[in-house]
PDB file of C-alpha atoms in Angstrom:
ATOM      1  CA  UNK A   1     -14.254   2.572  49.285  1.00 73.00           C
ATOM      2  CA  UNK A   2     -14.127   2.115  45.521  1.00 85.00           C
ATOM      3  CA  UNK A   3     -11.958   4.308  43.318  1.00 87.00           C
ATOM      4  CA  UNK A   4     -14.885   6.131  41.696  1.00 88.00           C
ATOM      5  CA  UNK A   5     -16.498   6.820  45.056  1.00 91.00           C
ATOM      6  CA  UNK A   6     -13.166   8.030  46.406  1.00 91.00           C
ATOM      7  CA  UNK A   7     -12.676  10.380  43.444  1.00 92.00           C
ATOM      8  CA  UNK A   8     -16.232  11.672  43.847  1.00 91.00           C
ATOM      9  CA  UNK A   9     -15.654  12.435  47.517  1.00 92.00           C
ATOM     10  CA  UNK A  10     -12.312  14.049  46.768  1.00 90.00           C
ATOM     11  CA  UNK A  11     -14.003  16.300  44.215  1.00 91.00           C
ATOM     12  CA  UNK A  12     -16.423  17.362  46.948  1.00 90.00           C
ATOM     13  CA  UNK A  13     -13.417  18.308  49.121  1.00 87.00           C
ATOM     14  CA  UNK A  14     -14.015  15.547  51.661  1.00 89.00           C
ATOM     15  CA  UNK A  15     -11.088  15.514  54.081  1.00 89.00           C
ATOM     16  CA  UNK A  16     -11.649  11.918  55.146  1.00 91.00           C
ATOM     17  CA  UNK A  17     -11.417  10.784  51.530  1.00 93.00           C
ATOM     18  CA  UNK A  18      -8.161  12.686  51.229  1.00 93.00           C
ATOM     19  CA  UNK A  19      -6.805  10.809  54.258  1.00 94.00           C
ATOM     20  CA  UNK A  20      -7.818   7.503  52.652  1.00 94.00           C
ATOM     21  CA  UNK A  21      -6.039   8.500  49.443  1.00 95.00           C
ATOM     22  CA  UNK A  22      -2.977   9.552  51.429  1.00 96.00           C
ATOM     23  CA  UNK A  23      -2.866   6.241  53.298  1.00 95.00           C
ATOM     24  CA  UNK A  24      -3.157   4.345  50.021  1.00 95.00           C
ATOM     25  CA  UNK A  25      -0.511   6.159  48.019  1.00 96.00           C
ATOM     26  CA  UNK A  26       1.777   8.211  50.261  1.00 97.00           C
ATOM     27  CA  UNK A  27       4.399   5.472  50.670  1.00 96.00           C
ATOM     28  CA  UNK A  28       4.488   4.778  46.943  1.00 96.00           C
ATOM     29  CA  UNK A  29       4.772   8.473  46.081  1.00 97.00           C
ATOM     30  CA  UNK A  30       7.477   8.989  48.698  1.00 97.00           C
ATOM     31  CA  UNK A  31       9.538   5.992  47.612  1.00 96.00           C
ATOM     32  CA  UNK A  32       9.293   6.798  43.908  1.00 96.00           C
ATOM     33  CA  UNK A  33      10.310  10.402  44.565  1.00 97.00           C
ATOM     34  CA  UNK A  34      13.120   9.171  46.803  1.00 96.00           C
ATOM     35  CA  UNK A  35      14.492   6.925  44.046  1.00 96.00           C
ATOM     36  CA  UNK A  36      14.576   9.826  41.609  1.00 96.00           C
ATOM     37  CA  UNK A  37      15.703  12.604  43.930  1.00 95.00           C
ATOM     38  CA  UNK A  38      18.063  10.468  46.026  1.00 94.00           C
ATOM     39  CA  UNK A  39      17.490  12.660  49.062  1.00 94.00           C
ATOM     40  CA  UNK A  40      15.032  12.004  51.899  1.00 94.00           C
ATOM     41  CA  UNK A  41      14.179  15.631  52.709  1.00 94.00           C
ATOM     42  CA  UNK A  42      13.603  16.494  49.053  1.00 95.00           C
ATOM     43  CA  UNK A  43      11.430  13.385  48.636  1.00 96.00           C
ATOM     44  CA  UNK A  44       9.313  14.441  51.636  1.00 96.00           C
ATOM     45  CA  UNK A  45       8.878  17.910  50.159  1.00 96.00           C
ATOM     46  CA  UNK A  46       7.860  16.457  46.803  1.00 96.00           C
ATOM     47  CA  UNK A  47       5.393  14.083  48.502  1.00 97.00           C
ATOM     48  CA  UNK A  48       3.761  17.110  50.111  1.00 96.00           C
ATOM     49  CA  UNK A  49       3.636  18.915  46.761  1.00 96.00           C
ATOM     50  CA  UNK A  50       2.157  15.863  45.035  1.00 96.00           C
ATOM     51  CA  UNK A  51      -0.718  15.496  47.516  1.00 96.00           C
ATOM     52  CA  UNK A  52      -1.476  19.205  47.451  1.00 94.00           C
ATOM     53  CA  UNK A  53      -1.519  19.046  43.646  1.00 94.00           C
ATOM     54  CA  UNK A  54      -3.848  16.020  43.792  1.00 94.00           C
ATOM     55  CA  UNK A  55      -6.201  17.863  46.126  1.00 91.00           C
ATOM     56  CA  UNK A  56      -6.194  20.955  43.897  1.00 90.00           C
ATOM     57  CA  UNK A  57      -6.584  19.260  40.528  1.00 91.00           C
ATOM     58  CA  UNK A  58      -8.651  16.155  41.268  1.00 92.00           C
ATOM     59  CA  UNK A  59     -11.570  17.915  39.543  1.00 90.00           C
ATOM     60  CA  UNK A  60      -9.542  17.957  36.319  1.00 89.00           C
ATOM     61  CA  UNK A  61      -8.849  14.209  36.496  1.00 91.00           C
ATOM     62  CA  UNK A  62     -10.677  12.819  33.454  1.00 85.00           C
ATOM     63  CA  UNK A  63     -10.627   9.191  34.666  1.00 85.00           C
ATOM     64  CA  UNK A  64      -9.369   7.939  31.284  1.00 85.00           C
ATOM     65  CA  UNK A  65      -6.512   6.349  33.213  1.00 89.00           C
ATOM     66  CA  UNK A  66      -6.303   4.769  36.649  1.00 92.00           C
ATOM     67  CA  UNK A  67      -5.967   7.045  39.663  1.00 94.00           C
ATOM     68  CA  UNK A  68      -2.713   5.289  40.544  1.00 94.00           C
ATOM     69  CA  UNK A  69      -1.269   6.083  37.066  1.00 95.00           C
ATOM     70  CA  UNK A  70      -2.278   9.732  37.373  1.00 95.00           C
ATOM     71  CA  UNK A  71      -0.698  10.038  40.830  1.00 96.00           C
ATOM     72  CA  UNK A  72       2.539   8.443  39.618  1.00 97.00           C
ATOM     73  CA  UNK A  73       2.625  10.884  36.697  1.00 96.00           C
ATOM     74  CA  UNK A  74       2.323  13.847  39.063  1.00 96.00           C
ATOM     75  CA  UNK A  75       5.042  12.405  41.324  1.00 97.00           C
ATOM     76  CA  UNK A  76       7.446  11.871  38.407  1.00 97.00           C
ATOM     77  CA  UNK A  77       6.747  15.284  36.884  1.00 96.00           C
ATOM     78  CA  UNK A  78       7.274  17.035  40.224  1.00 96.00           C
ATOM     79  CA  UNK A  79      10.459  15.051  40.909  1.00 96.00           C
ATOM     80  CA  UNK A  80      12.034  15.911  37.564  1.00 96.00           C
ATOM     81  CA  UNK A  81      10.955  19.561  37.803  1.00 95.00           C
ATOM     82  CA  UNK A  82      12.818  19.609  41.110  1.00 95.00           C
ATOM     83  CA  UNK A  83      15.889  17.890  39.615  1.00 94.00           C
ATOM     84  CA  UNK A  84      15.971  20.392  36.724  1.00 93.00           C
ATOM     85  CA  UNK A  85      15.641  23.288  39.155  1.00 91.00           C
ATOM     86  CA  UNK A  86      18.482  21.899  41.260  1.00 88.00           C
ATOM     87  CA  UNK A  87      20.680  21.409  38.185  1.00 85.00           C
ATOM     88  CA  UNK A  88      20.022  24.999  37.114  1.00 83.00           C
ATOM     89  CA  UNK A  89      21.094  26.104  40.581  1.00 77.00           C
ATOM     90  CA  UNK A  90      24.279  24.046  40.239  1.00 73.00           C
ATOM     91  CA  UNK A  91      25.094  25.729  36.916  1.00 70.00           C
ATOM     92  CA  UNK A  92      25.066  29.106  38.644  1.00 69.00           C
ATOM     93  CA  UNK A  93      26.817  27.788  41.726  1.00 66.00           C
ATOM     94  CA  UNK A  94      30.075  29.462  40.622  1.00 64.00           C
ATOM     95  CA  UNK A  95      28.540  32.758  41.759  1.00 65.00           C
ATOM     96  CA  UNK A  96      28.557  31.373  45.298  1.00 62.00           C
ATOM     97  CA  UNK A  97      32.311  30.922  45.087  1.00 60.00           C
ATOM     98  CA  UNK A  98      32.672  34.668  44.577  1.00 62.00           C
ATOM     99  CA  UNK A  99      30.895  35.270  47.866  1.00 59.00           C
ATOM    100  CA  UNK A 100      32.867  34.968  51.111  1.00 52.00           C
ATOM    101  CA  UNK A 101      30.624  32.312  52.660  1.00 49.00           C
ATOM    102  CA  UNK A 102      29.644  30.091  49.796  1.00 45.00           C
ATOM    103  CA  UNK A 103      27.240  27.199  50.166  1.00 43.00           C
ATOM    104  CA  UNK A 104      28.769  24.356  48.250  1.00 40.00           C
ATOM    105  CA  UNK A 105      26.271  22.443  46.102  1.00 36.00           C
ATOM    106  CA  UNK A 106      27.623  19.047  45.238  1.00 44.00           C
ATOM    107  CA  UNK A 107      26.092  15.727  44.360  1.00 49.00           C
ATOM    108  CA  UNK A 108      26.446  13.540  47.384  1.00 65.00           C
ATOM    109  CA  UNK A 109      26.389   9.762  47.609  1.00 79.00           C
ATOM    110  CA  UNK A 110      22.896   8.568  48.369  1.00 87.00           C
ATOM    111  CA  UNK A 111      22.494   6.061  51.170  1.00 86.00           C
ATOM    112  CA  UNK A 112      19.030   4.587  50.714  1.00 90.00           C
ATOM    113  CA  UNK A 113      17.442   3.785  54.110  1.00 89.00           C
ATOM    114  CA  UNK A 114      15.883   0.589  52.762  1.00 88.00           C
ATOM    115  CA  UNK A 115      19.140  -1.085  51.785  1.00 90.00           C
ATOM    116  CA  UNK A 116      20.723  -3.904  53.766  1.00 89.00           C
ATOM    117  CA  UNK A 117      24.216  -3.240  55.116  1.00 89.00           C
ATOM    118  CA  UNK A 118      25.980  -5.726  52.829  1.00 88.00           C
ATOM    119  CA  UNK A 119      24.523  -3.994  49.749  1.00 91.00           C
ATOM    120  CA  UNK A 120      25.025  -0.404  50.885  1.00 92.00           C
ATOM    121  CA  UNK A 121      28.284   0.270  49.040  1.00 92.00           C
ATOM    122  CA  UNK A 122      27.111  -1.284  45.792  1.00 93.00           C
ATOM    123  CA  UNK A 123      23.755   0.534  45.916  1.00 94.00           C
ATOM    124  CA  UNK A 124      25.546   3.878  46.288  1.00 94.00           C
ATOM    125  CA  UNK A 125      27.557   3.060  43.140  1.00 94.00           C
ATOM    126  CA  UNK A 126      24.383   1.990  41.335  1.00 95.00           C
ATOM    127  CA  UNK A 127      22.489   5.157  42.248  1.00 94.00           C
ATOM    128  CA  UNK A 128      25.418   7.285  41.060  1.00 94.00           C
ATOM    129  CA  UNK A 129      25.282   5.460  37.727  1.00 95.00           C
ATOM    130  CA  UNK A 130      21.469   5.763  37.442  1.00 95.00           C
ATOM    131  CA  UNK A 131      21.836   9.537  37.851  1.00 94.00           C
ATOM    132  CA  UNK A 132      23.800   9.599  34.585  1.00 94.00           C
ATOM    133  CA  UNK A 133      21.070   7.952  32.504  1.00 96.00           C
ATOM    134  CA  UNK A 134      18.747   9.928  30.244  1.00 95.00           C
ATOM    135  CA  UNK A 135      15.437  11.021  31.813  1.00 95.00           C
ATOM    136  CA  UNK A 136      13.244   8.397  30.094  1.00 96.00           C
ATOM    137  CA  UNK A 137      15.667   5.532  30.686  1.00 97.00           C
ATOM    138  CA  UNK A 138      15.969   6.581  34.309  1.00 96.00           C
ATOM    139  CA  UNK A 139      12.171   6.617  34.766  1.00 97.00           C
ATOM    140  CA  UNK A 140      11.625   3.268  33.055  1.00 97.00           C
ATOM    141  CA  UNK A 141      14.491   1.518  34.865  1.00 97.00           C
ATOM    142  CA  UNK A 142      13.613   2.922  38.294  1.00 96.00           C
ATOM    143  CA  UNK A 143       9.912   2.117  38.026  1.00 97.00           C
ATOM    144  CA  UNK A 144      10.625  -1.381  36.804  1.00 96.00           C
ATOM    145  CA  UNK A 145      13.635  -2.549  38.786  1.00 96.00           C
ATOM    146  CA  UNK A 146      13.422  -0.531  41.996  1.00 95.00           C
ATOM    147  CA  UNK A 147       9.695   0.213  42.379  1.00 95.00           C
ATOM    148  CA  UNK A 148       8.742  -3.166  40.943  1.00 94.00           C
ATOM    149  CA  UNK A 149       6.011  -1.960  38.565  1.00 96.00           C
ATOM    150  CA  UNK A 150       4.941  -4.015  35.571  1.00 96.00           C
ATOM    151  CA  UNK A 151       5.843  -2.958  32.038  1.00 97.00           C
ATOM    152  CA  UNK A 152       2.164  -2.269  31.239  1.00 96.00           C
ATOM    153  CA  UNK A 153       1.853   0.042  34.249  1.00 96.00           C
ATOM    154  CA  UNK A 154       5.046   1.868  33.264  1.00 97.00           C
ATOM    155  CA  UNK A 155       3.750   2.259  29.703  1.00 97.00           C
ATOM    156  CA  UNK A 156       0.531   3.808  31.036  1.00 96.00           C
ATOM    157  CA  UNK A 157       2.418   6.158  33.348  1.00 96.00           C
ATOM    158  CA  UNK A 158       4.839   7.238  30.618  1.00 96.00           C
ATOM    159  CA  UNK A 159       2.039   7.401  28.021  1.00 95.00           C
ATOM    160  CA  UNK A 160       3.999   5.175  25.663  1.00 96.00           C
ATOM    161  CA  UNK A 161       3.840   1.687  24.150  1.00 97.00           C
ATOM    162  CA  UNK A 162       4.901  -1.523  25.813  1.00 97.00           C
ATOM    163  CA  UNK A 163       7.681  -2.052  23.275  1.00 97.00           C
ATOM    164  CA  UNK A 164       9.056   1.441  23.974  1.00 97.00           C
ATOM    165  CA  UNK A 165       9.246   0.617  27.673  1.00 97.00           C
ATOM    166  CA  UNK A 166      11.036  -2.658  26.915  1.00 97.00           C
ATOM    167  CA  UNK A 167      13.476  -0.823  24.689  1.00 97.00           C
ATOM    168  CA  UNK A 168      14.064   1.907  27.284  1.00 97.00           C
ATOM    169  CA  UNK A 169      14.767  -0.632  30.019  1.00 97.00           C
ATOM    170  CA  UNK A 170      17.071  -2.631  27.750  1.00 97.00           C
ATOM    171  CA  UNK A 171      19.066   0.479  26.815  1.00 97.00           C
ATOM    172  CA  UNK A 172      19.133   1.636  30.448  1.00 97.00           C
ATOM    173  CA  UNK A 173      20.603  -1.718  31.493  1.00 96.00           C
ATOM    174  CA  UNK A 174      23.215  -1.603  28.730  1.00 96.00           C
ATOM    175  CA  UNK A 175      24.214   1.951  29.642  1.00 96.00           C
ATOM    176  CA  UNK A 176      24.351   1.101  33.330  1.00 96.00           C
ATOM    177  CA  UNK A 177      26.585  -1.873  32.616  1.00 95.00           C
ATOM    178  CA  UNK A 178      28.936   0.370  30.630  1.00 95.00           C
ATOM    179  CA  UNK A 179      28.991   2.976  33.397  1.00 95.00           C
ATOM    180  CA  UNK A 180      29.604   0.371  36.092  1.00 95.00           C
ATOM    181  CA  UNK A 181      32.262  -1.306  33.953  1.00 93.00           C
ATOM    182  CA  UNK A 182      34.109   2.004  33.664  1.00 92.00           C
ATOM    183  CA  UNK A 183      33.728   2.599  37.393  1.00 93.00           C
ATOM    184  CA  UNK A 184      35.154  -0.775  38.385  1.00 91.00           C
ATOM    185  CA  UNK A 185      37.920  -0.458  35.782  1.00 88.00           C
ATOM    186  CA  UNK A 186      39.152   2.632  37.590  1.00 87.00           C
ATOM    187  CA  UNK A 187      38.442   1.494  41.131  1.00 83.00           C
ATOM    188  CA  UNK A 188      39.291  -2.183  41.283  1.00 72.00           C
TER     189      UNK A 188
ATOM    190  CA  UNK B   1      44.158 -10.437  33.067  1.00 72.00           C
ATOM    191  CA  UNK B   2      41.216 -12.775  32.428  1.00 77.00           C
ATOM    192  CA  UNK B   3      40.779 -13.119  36.181  1.00 79.00           C
ATOM    193  CA  UNK B   4      40.516  -9.327  36.613  1.00 79.00           C
ATOM    194  CA  UNK B   5      38.028  -9.087  33.742  1.00 80.00           C
ATOM    195  CA  UNK B   6      35.865 -11.862  35.224  1.00 81.00           C
ATOM    196  CA  UNK B   7      35.990 -10.224  38.622  1.00 85.00           C
ATOM    197  CA  UNK B   8      34.891  -6.941  37.092  1.00 88.00           C
ATOM    198  CA  UNK B   9      31.969  -8.591  35.291  1.00 89.00           C
ATOM    199  CA  UNK B  10      30.886 -10.183  38.571  1.00 91.00           C
ATOM    200  CA  UNK B  11      31.002  -6.819  40.338  1.00 92.00           C
ATOM    201  CA  UNK B  12      28.885  -5.212  37.594  1.00 93.00           C
ATOM    202  CA  UNK B  13      26.304  -8.016  37.729  1.00 93.00           C
ATOM    203  CA  UNK B  14      26.069  -7.933  41.520  1.00 93.00           C
ATOM    204  CA  UNK B  15      25.714  -4.140  41.520  1.00 94.00           C
ATOM    205  CA  UNK B  16      22.944  -4.362  38.906  1.00 95.00           C
ATOM    206  CA  UNK B  17      21.110  -6.894  41.062  1.00 94.00           C
ATOM    207  CA  UNK B  18      21.122  -4.461  44.011  1.00 93.00           C
ATOM    208  CA  UNK B  19      18.331  -2.518  42.308  1.00 93.00           C
ATOM    209  CA  UNK B  20      15.909  -5.330  43.064  1.00 92.00           C
ATOM    210  CA  UNK B  21      17.002  -5.668  46.692  1.00 92.00           C
ATOM    211  CA  UNK B  22      15.957  -2.206  47.837  1.00 94.00           C
ATOM    212  CA  UNK B  23      13.170  -2.188  50.427  1.00 94.00           C
ATOM    213  CA  UNK B  24      10.702   0.706  50.669  1.00 94.00           C
ATOM    214  CA  UNK B  25      11.777   3.486  52.992  1.00 94.00           C
ATOM    215  CA  UNK B  26       9.499   4.586  55.818  1.00 93.00           C
ATOM    216  CA  UNK B  27       7.703   7.860  55.428  1.00 93.00           C
ATOM    217  CA  UNK B  28       7.716  10.544  58.107  1.00 92.00           C
ATOM    218  CA  UNK B  29       4.536   9.871  60.172  1.00 92.00           C
ATOM    219  CA  UNK B  30       3.969  13.599  60.687  1.00 93.00           C
ATOM    220  CA  UNK B  31       3.872  14.407  57.005  1.00 95.00           C
ATOM    221  CA  UNK B  32       0.093  14.140  56.750  1.00 94.00           C
ATOM    222  CA  UNK B  33      -0.460  16.792  59.411  1.00 93.00           C
ATOM    223  CA  UNK B  34       1.926  19.090  57.513  1.00 93.00           C
ATOM    224  CA  UNK B  35      -0.041  18.607  54.284  1.00 93.00           C
ATOM    225  CA  UNK B  36      -3.377  19.050  56.032  1.00 91.00           C
ATOM    226  CA  UNK B  37      -2.060  22.229  57.661  1.00 91.00           C
ATOM    227  CA  UNK B  38      -0.983  23.614  54.306  1.00 89.00           C
ATOM    228  CA  UNK B  39      -4.337  22.776  52.747  1.00 87.00           C
ATOM    229  CA  UNK B  40      -6.198  24.467  55.587  1.00 83.00           C
ATOM    230  CA  UNK B  41      -4.027  27.556  55.282  1.00 80.00           C
ATOM    231  CA  UNK B  42      -5.354  27.845  51.755  1.00 71.00           C
ATOM    232  CA  UNK B  43      -1.978  27.890  50.074  1.00 54.00           C
ATOM    233  CA  UNK B  44      -2.628  31.388  48.753  1.00 47.00           C
ATOM    234  CA  UNK B  45       0.947  31.942  47.770  1.00 45.00           C
ATOM    235  CA  UNK B  46       2.628  28.942  46.281  1.00 50.00           C
ATOM    236  CA  UNK B  47       6.374  28.540  46.407  1.00 52.00           C
ATOM    237  CA  UNK B  48       6.722  29.141  42.692  1.00 53.00           C
ATOM    238  CA  UNK B  49       4.683  32.289  42.876  1.00 61.00           C
ATOM    239  CA  UNK B  50       6.936  33.676  45.607  1.00 64.00           C
ATOM    240  CA  UNK B  51      10.012  33.190  43.441  1.00 71.00           C
ATOM    241  CA  UNK B  52       8.194  34.767  40.468  1.00 78.00           C
ATOM    242  CA  UNK B  53       7.292  37.794  42.593  1.00 82.00           C
ATOM    243  CA  UNK B  54      10.911  38.078  43.726  1.00 85.00           C
ATOM    244  CA  UNK B  55      12.135  37.888  40.118  1.00 88.00           C
ATOM    245  CA  UNK B  56       9.608  40.487  38.957  1.00 91.00           C
ATOM    246  CA  UNK B  57      10.726  42.804  41.771  1.00 92.00           C
ATOM    247  CA  UNK B  58      14.387  42.491  40.776  1.00 93.00           C
ATOM    248  CA  UNK B  59      13.555  43.130  37.089  1.00 94.00           C
ATOM    249  CA  UNK B  60      11.531  46.241  37.992  1.00 94.00           C
ATOM    250  CA  UNK B  61      14.412  47.592  40.108  1.00 94.00           C
ATOM    251  CA  UNK B  62      16.880  47.013  37.242  1.00 94.00           C
ATOM    252  CA  UNK B  63      14.583  48.747  34.724  1.00 94.00           C
ATOM    253  CA  UNK B  64      14.103  51.714  37.072  1.00 93.00           C
ATOM    254  CA  UNK B  65      17.887  51.992  37.492  1.00 92.00           C
ATOM    255  CA  UNK B  66      18.419  51.970  33.731  1.00 92.00           C
ATOM    256  CA  UNK B  67      15.738  54.632  33.222  1.00 91.00           C
ATOM    257  CA  UNK B  68      17.307  56.808  35.959  1.00 89.00           C
ATOM    258  CA  UNK B  69      20.778  56.459  34.437  1.00 88.00           C
ATOM    259  CA  UNK B  70      19.519  57.350  30.961  1.00 88.00           C
ATOM    260  CA  UNK B  71      17.602  60.390  32.175  1.00 85.00           C
ATOM    261  CA  UNK B  72      20.543  62.019  34.052  1.00 76.00           C
ATOM    262  CA  UNK B  73      22.143  63.882  31.067  1.00 67.00           C
ATOM    263  CA  UNK B  74      18.743  65.254  29.996  1.00 59.00           C
ATOM    264  CA  UNK B  75      17.930  66.600  33.470  1.00 54.00           C
ATOM    265  CA  UNK B  76      21.228  68.378  34.054  1.00 53.00           C
ATOM    266  CA  UNK B  77      20.910  70.082  30.663  1.00 51.00           C
ATOM    267  CA  UNK B  78      24.464  69.267  29.678  1.00 51.00           C
ATOM    268  CA  UNK B  79      25.328  69.872  26.052  1.00 53.00           C
ATOM    269  CA  UNK B  80      27.418  67.728  23.853  1.00 54.00           C
ATOM    270  CA  UNK B  81      31.042  68.731  23.741  1.00 55.00           C
ATOM    271  CA  UNK B  82      32.062  68.871  20.120  1.00 57.00           C
ATOM    272  CA  UNK B  83      35.397  67.390  19.296  1.00 59.00           C
ATOM    273  CA  UNK B  84      37.855  69.933  17.822  1.00 61.00           C
ATOM    274  CA  UNK B  85      37.995  70.105  14.079  1.00 67.00           C
ATOM    275  CA  UNK B  86      41.283  68.405  13.053  1.00 66.00           C
ATOM    276  CA  UNK B  87      41.785  70.850  10.157  1.00 69.00           C
ATOM    277  CA  UNK B  88      41.592  73.820  12.547  1.00 67.00           C
ATOM    278  CA  UNK B  89      44.106  72.234  14.899  1.00 65.00           C
ATOM    279  CA  UNK B  90      46.494  71.519  12.064  1.00 67.00           C
ATOM    280  CA  UNK B  91      46.238  75.129  10.829  1.00 67.00           C
ATOM    281  CA  UNK B  92      46.997  76.500  14.304  1.00 65.00           C
ATOM    282  CA  UNK B  93      49.994  74.210  14.634  1.00 65.00           C
ATOM    283  CA  UNK B  94      51.223  75.337  11.237  1.00 66.00           C
ATOM    284  CA  UNK B  95      50.909  79.010  12.251  1.00 62.00           C
ATOM    285  CA  UNK B  96      52.666  78.414  15.526  1.00 59.00           C
ATOM    286  CA  UNK B  97      55.582  76.608  13.967  1.00 62.00           C
ATOM    287  CA  UNK B  98      55.896  79.306  11.285  1.00 62.00           C
ATOM    288  CA  UNK B  99      55.705  82.291  13.657  1.00 60.00           C
ATOM    289  CA  UNK B 100      58.114  80.957  16.197  1.00 57.00           C
ATOM    290  CA  UNK B 101      60.405  79.115  13.917  1.00 56.00           C
ATOM    291  CA  UNK B 102      63.818  80.222  15.030  1.00 52.00           C
ATOM    292  CA  UNK B 103      65.610  78.327  12.400  1.00 50.00           C
TER     293      UNK B 103
END
């Protein structure tokens, strides 16, 4: 099924077309969300939200970009909305301490299920460092180095120029090196 | 010292390389049925809407409480208690001290 045909059927509310779309993109959406959210349950929830959003707003898709780009944009937007919401919750977490049974909200180390055992420890350190990057640097670096997308694809997703993506990735790498350097300085 | 620095650089480089060695994680095979279920249910009330309704409810309760608190003095018909005139008080004190001055 070609992309245009698929979009047409999705607009008509065809359930089979939706299943085709899900089979094509669900793993990508889940993994991208997982890399940003660093939590499997949250990534599953966001994947659900993304596909429901696709189903609801496919009629508004203008087709001036690829379907894949549009889906990635929704996934990234939803992921960062979730992160911001979680951070807001953390800011007011002190209220929980006033209550007798407080639920502690803390950033935990993320053990990615797709990492080989010998790289587990280092990947945890890397993910902790990535969390400290600015939003744009984090998106560009994650899409490029972890998701393996090309710079052109990232530029389309982020609605920016190729040179901006290059610059973002360069700065992300530099900042990560600094963060990791500081980490190993204290922990070696 | 140089040895430690070199070791640290190696650790940083190896950690950076880990980003490219991450394999895709497997997605829950039952997720599609969950999504399909939600779509069939119509999703009349989204999660965000629920929290907005909750917030609106709390705001309404707070406003009602404020209105009730402000309307209490008016309903009971209580009048303002005027503070005593300081000049009057001083005059009374003066009289008292003069009338009962034993010295």
